[in-house]
Short mmCIF file of C-alpha atoms in Angstrom, two decimals:
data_model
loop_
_atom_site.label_atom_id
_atom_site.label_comp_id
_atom_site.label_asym_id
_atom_site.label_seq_id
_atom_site.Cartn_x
_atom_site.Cartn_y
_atom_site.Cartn_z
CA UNK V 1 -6.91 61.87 24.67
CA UNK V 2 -4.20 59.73 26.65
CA UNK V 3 -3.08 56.36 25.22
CA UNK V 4 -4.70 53.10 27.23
CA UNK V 5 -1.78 51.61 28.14
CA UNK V 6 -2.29 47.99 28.70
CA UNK V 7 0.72 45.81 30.56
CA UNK V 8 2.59 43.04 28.26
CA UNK V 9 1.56 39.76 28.77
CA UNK V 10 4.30 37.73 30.92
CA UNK V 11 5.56 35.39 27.72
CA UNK V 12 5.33 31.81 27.92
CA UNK V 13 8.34 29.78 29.56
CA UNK V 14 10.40 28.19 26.98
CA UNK V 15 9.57 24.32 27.73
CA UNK V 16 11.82 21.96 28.44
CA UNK V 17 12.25 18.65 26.90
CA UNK V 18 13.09 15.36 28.92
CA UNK V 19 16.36 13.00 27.70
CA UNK V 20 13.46 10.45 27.00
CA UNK V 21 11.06 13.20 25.65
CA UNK V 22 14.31 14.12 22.92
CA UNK V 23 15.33 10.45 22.16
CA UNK V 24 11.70 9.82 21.45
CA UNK V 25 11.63 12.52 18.89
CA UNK V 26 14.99 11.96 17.41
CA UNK V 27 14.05 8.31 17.21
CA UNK V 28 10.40 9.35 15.12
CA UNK V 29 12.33 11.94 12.92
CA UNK V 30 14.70 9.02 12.02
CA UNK V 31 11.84 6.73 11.54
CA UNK V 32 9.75 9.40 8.89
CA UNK V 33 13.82 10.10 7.18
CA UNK V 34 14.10 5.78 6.76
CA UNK V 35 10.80 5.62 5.33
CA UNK V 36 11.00 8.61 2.79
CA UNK V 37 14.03 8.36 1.76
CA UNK V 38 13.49 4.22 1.15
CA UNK V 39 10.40 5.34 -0.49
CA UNK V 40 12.02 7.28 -3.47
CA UNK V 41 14.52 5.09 -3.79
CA UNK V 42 12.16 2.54 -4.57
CA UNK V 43 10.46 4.53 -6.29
CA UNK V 44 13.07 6.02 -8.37
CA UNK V 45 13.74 2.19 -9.39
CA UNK V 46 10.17 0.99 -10.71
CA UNK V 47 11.33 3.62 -13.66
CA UNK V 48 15.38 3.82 -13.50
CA UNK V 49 17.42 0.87 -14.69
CA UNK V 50 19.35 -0.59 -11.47
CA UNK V 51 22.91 -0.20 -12.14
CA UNK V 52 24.50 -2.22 -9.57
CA UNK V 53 23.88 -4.43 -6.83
CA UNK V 54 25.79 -4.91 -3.65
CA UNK V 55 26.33 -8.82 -4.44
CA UNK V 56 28.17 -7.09 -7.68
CA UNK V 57 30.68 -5.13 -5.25
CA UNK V 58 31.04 -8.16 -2.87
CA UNK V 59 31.88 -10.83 -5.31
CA UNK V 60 34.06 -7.90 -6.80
CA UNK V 61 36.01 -7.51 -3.58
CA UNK V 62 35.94 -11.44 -3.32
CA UNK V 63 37.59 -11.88 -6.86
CA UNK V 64 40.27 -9.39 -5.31
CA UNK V 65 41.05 -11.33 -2.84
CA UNK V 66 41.67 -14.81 -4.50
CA UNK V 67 43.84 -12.94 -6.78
CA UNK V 68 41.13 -13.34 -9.90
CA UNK V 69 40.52 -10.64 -12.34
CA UNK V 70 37.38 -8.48 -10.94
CA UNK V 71 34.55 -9.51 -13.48
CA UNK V 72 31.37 -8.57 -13.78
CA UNK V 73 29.20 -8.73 -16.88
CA UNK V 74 25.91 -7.50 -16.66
CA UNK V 75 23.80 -5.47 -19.11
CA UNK V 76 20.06 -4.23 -18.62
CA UNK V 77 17.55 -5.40 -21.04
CA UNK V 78 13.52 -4.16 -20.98
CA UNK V 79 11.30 -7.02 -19.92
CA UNK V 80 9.86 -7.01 -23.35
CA UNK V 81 13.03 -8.47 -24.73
CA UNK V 82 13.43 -11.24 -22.33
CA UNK V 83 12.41 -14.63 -23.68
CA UNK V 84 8.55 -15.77 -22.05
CA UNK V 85 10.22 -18.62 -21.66
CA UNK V 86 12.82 -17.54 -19.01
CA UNK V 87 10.23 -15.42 -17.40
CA UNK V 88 8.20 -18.74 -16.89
CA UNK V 89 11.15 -20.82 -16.01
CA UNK V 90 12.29 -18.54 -13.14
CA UNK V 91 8.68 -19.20 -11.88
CA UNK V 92 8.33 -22.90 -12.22
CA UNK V 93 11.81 -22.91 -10.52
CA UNK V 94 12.07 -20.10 -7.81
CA UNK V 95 8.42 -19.15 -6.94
CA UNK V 96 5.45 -21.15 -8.34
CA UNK V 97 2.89 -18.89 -6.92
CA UNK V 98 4.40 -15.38 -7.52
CA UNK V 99 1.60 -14.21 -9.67
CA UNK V 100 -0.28 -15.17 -6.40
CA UNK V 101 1.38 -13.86 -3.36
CA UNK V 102 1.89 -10.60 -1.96
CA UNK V 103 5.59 -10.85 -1.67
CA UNK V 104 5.63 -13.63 0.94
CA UNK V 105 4.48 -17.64 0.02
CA UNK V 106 3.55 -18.55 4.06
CA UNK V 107 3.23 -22.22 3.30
CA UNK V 108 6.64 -22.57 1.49
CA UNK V 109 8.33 -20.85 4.47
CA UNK V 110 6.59 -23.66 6.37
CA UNK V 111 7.65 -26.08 4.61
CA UNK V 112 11.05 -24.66 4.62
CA UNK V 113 10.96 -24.50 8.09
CA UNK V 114 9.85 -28.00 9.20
CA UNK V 115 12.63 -29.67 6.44
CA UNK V 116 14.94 -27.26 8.83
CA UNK V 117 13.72 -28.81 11.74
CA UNK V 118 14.01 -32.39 10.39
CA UNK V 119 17.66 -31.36 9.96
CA UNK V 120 17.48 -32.01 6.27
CA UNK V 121 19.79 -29.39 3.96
CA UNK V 122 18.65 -26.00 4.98
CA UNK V 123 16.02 -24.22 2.48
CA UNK V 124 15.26 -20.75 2.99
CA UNK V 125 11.17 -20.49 1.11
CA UNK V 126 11.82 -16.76 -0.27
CA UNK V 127 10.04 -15.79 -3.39
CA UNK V 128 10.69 -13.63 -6.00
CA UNK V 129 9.82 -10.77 -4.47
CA UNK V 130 12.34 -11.32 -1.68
CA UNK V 131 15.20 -12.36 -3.48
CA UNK V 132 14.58 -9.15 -5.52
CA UNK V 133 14.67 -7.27 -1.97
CA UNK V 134 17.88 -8.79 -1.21
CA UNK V 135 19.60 -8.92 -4.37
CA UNK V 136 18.90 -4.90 -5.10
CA UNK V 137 18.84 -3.44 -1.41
CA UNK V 138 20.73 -5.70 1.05
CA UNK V 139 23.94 -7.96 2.04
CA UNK V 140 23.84 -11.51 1.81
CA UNK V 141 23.53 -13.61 5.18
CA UNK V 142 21.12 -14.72 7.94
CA UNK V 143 20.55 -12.78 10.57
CA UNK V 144 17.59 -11.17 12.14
CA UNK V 145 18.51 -7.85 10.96
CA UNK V 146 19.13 -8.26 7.06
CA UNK V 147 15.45 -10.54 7.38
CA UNK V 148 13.61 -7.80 8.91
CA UNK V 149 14.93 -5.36 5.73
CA UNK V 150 14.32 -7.73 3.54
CA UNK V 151 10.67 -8.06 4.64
CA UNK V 152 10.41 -4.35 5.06
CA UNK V 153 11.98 -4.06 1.42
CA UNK V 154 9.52 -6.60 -0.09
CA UNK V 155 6.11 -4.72 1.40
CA UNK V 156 7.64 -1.67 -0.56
CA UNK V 157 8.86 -3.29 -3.88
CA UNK V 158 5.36 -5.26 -4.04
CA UNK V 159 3.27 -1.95 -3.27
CA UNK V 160 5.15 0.14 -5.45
CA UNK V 161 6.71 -1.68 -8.35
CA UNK V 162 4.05 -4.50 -8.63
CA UNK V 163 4.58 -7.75 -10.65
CA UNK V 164 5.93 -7.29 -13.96
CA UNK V 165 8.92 -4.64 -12.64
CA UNK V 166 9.59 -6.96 -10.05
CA UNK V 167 10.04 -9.71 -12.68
CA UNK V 168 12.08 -6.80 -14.80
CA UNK V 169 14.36 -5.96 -12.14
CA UNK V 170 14.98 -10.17 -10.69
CA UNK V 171 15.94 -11.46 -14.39
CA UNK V 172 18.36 -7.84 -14.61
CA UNK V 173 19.76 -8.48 -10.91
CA UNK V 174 19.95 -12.06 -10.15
CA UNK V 175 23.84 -13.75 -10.19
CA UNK V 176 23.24 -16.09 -12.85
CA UNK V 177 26.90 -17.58 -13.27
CA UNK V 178 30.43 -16.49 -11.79
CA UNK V 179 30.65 -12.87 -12.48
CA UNK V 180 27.58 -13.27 -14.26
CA UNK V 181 24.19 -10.97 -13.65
CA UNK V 182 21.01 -10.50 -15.27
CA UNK V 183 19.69 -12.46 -18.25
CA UNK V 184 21.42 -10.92 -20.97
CA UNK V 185 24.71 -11.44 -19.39
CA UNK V 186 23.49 -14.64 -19.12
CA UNK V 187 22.32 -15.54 -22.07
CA UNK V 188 25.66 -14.58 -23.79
CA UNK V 189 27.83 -16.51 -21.30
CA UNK V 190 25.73 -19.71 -21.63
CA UNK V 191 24.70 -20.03 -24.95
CA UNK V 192 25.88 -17.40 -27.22
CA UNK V 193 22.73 -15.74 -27.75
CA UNK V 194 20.32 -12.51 -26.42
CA UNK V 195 18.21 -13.20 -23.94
CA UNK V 196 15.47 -12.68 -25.91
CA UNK V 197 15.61 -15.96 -28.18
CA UNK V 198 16.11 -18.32 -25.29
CA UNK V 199 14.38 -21.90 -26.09
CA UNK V 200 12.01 -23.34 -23.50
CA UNK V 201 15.45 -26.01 -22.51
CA UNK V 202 17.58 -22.88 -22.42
CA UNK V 203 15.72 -20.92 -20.16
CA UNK V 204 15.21 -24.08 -17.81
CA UNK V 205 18.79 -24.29 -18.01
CA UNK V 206 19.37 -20.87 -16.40
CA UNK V 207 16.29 -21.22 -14.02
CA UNK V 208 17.70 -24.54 -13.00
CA UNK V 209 21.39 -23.40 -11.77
CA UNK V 210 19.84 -20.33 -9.71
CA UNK V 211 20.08 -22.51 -6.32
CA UNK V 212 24.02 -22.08 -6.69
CA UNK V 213 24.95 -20.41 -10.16
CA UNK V 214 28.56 -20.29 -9.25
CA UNK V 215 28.95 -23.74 -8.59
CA UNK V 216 26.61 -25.42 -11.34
CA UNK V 217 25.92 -25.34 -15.56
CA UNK V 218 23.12 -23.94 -17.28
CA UNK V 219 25.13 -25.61 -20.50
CA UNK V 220 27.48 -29.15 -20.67
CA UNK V 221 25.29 -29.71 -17.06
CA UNK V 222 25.48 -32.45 -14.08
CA UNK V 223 23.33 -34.87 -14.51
CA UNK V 224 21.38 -33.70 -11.30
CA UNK V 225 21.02 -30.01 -13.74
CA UNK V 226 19.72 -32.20 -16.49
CA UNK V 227 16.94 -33.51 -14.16
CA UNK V 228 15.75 -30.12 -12.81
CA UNK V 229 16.27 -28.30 -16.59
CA UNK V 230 14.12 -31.32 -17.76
CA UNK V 231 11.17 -30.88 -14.96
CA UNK V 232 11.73 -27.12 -15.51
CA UNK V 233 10.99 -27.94 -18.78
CA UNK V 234 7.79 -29.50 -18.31
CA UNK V 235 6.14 -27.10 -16.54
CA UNK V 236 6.82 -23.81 -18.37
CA UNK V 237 3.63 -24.20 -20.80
CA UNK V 238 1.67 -24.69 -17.74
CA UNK V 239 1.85 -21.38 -16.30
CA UNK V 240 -0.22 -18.40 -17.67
CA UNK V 241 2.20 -15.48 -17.09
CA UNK V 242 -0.79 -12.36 -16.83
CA UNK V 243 1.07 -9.61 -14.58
#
């Protein structure tokens, strides 16, 4: 019985991509690569200690310069072991309604923004959240750019980490004194203790310098310190820290 033979099918023409067609998919490829890798890294941090900052490297590289000795004392403590106290302060003075927010406190930023406008000394209106962002992702500085990340950074860290890691990873981070990071660090520097038997006028002490730690005291303090440890002070038992 003779074979049917039937005739190949003409194959498909290979199809050409446009220059826009090509950019378009390099630019989503990128786009899925930003937001995956970003994703573990974030992720990797709600359970990982963070090691190092790039405000750590700067001020490094800044100490360099000016000739100093490069110092930086930091040392990561569990939130457990960080004084209430501090935890509270940080609030009263930073970010009174982080337990509130989503990462972003809209009618500081407009209040921010209109003392701007009045041309009164410049106030930025970040929370928590965002200085976490910034202090554990990004460079310091103002442009569009670095904002944009910082916002991006914050949706992430406040989706993923929630409120008590972000508070973990702030009090570990933050530049709390000249070569100075993190609580314990801090603690130690200013008053010879752990950061875990901070008094309520200790922890305002360190909340209150945050606005420029390298230039003010949390200990032997300005009189203008004094003031804000003093207000600080105050308002510490008023806040109900439930993460």
């Amino acid at each position: 019985m003779a074979k049917k033979i039937t005739p190949n099918k003409a194959s498909k023409p290979a199809v050409k991509r446009t220059t826009a067609q090509k950019i378009k998919r390099f630019l989503w490829l990128a786009f899925l690569w930003f937001n995956g890798i970003n994703f573990l890294i974030v992720l990797l941090f709600k359970f990982v200690p963070v090691p190092f900052t790039p405000l750590m490297g700067i001020r490094a590289m800044e100490h360099k310069k000016e000739g100093r000795e490069m110092t930086c004392s930091h040392e990561w403590v569990p939130i457990d072991e960080i004084s209430l106290n501090l935890q509270k302060a940080v609030i009263a003075s930073e970010d009174g309604r982080f337990l509130d927010h989503w990462g972003f406190d809209f009618e500081a930023m407009q209040k921010a923004f209109k003392s701007n406008q009045k041309g009164k000394k410049i106030k930025g209106g970040s929370t928590i959240s965002q200085q976490t962002a910034k202090n554990v992702f990004l460079w310091q500085g103002r442009s569009y750019v670095r904002k944009a990340l910082e916002a991006y950074y914050t949706v992430l860290i406040e989706l993923v980490w929630g409120k008590k890691r972000i508070m973990e990873v702030y009090l570990n981070s933050i530049e709390m004194g000249d070569g100075v990071y993190g609580v314990e660090a801090a603690a130690k520097h200013w008053y010879r203790k752990d950061a875990a038997s901070l008094t309520r006028y200790e922890a305002a002490g360190i909340a209150a310098i945050l606005p420029n730690p390298r230039k003010y005291k949390a200990s032997n303090s300005s009189s203008y310190i004094n003031r804000r440890k003093a207000k600080i002070s105050r308002y510490i038992p008023m806040i109900n820290l439930d993460y």
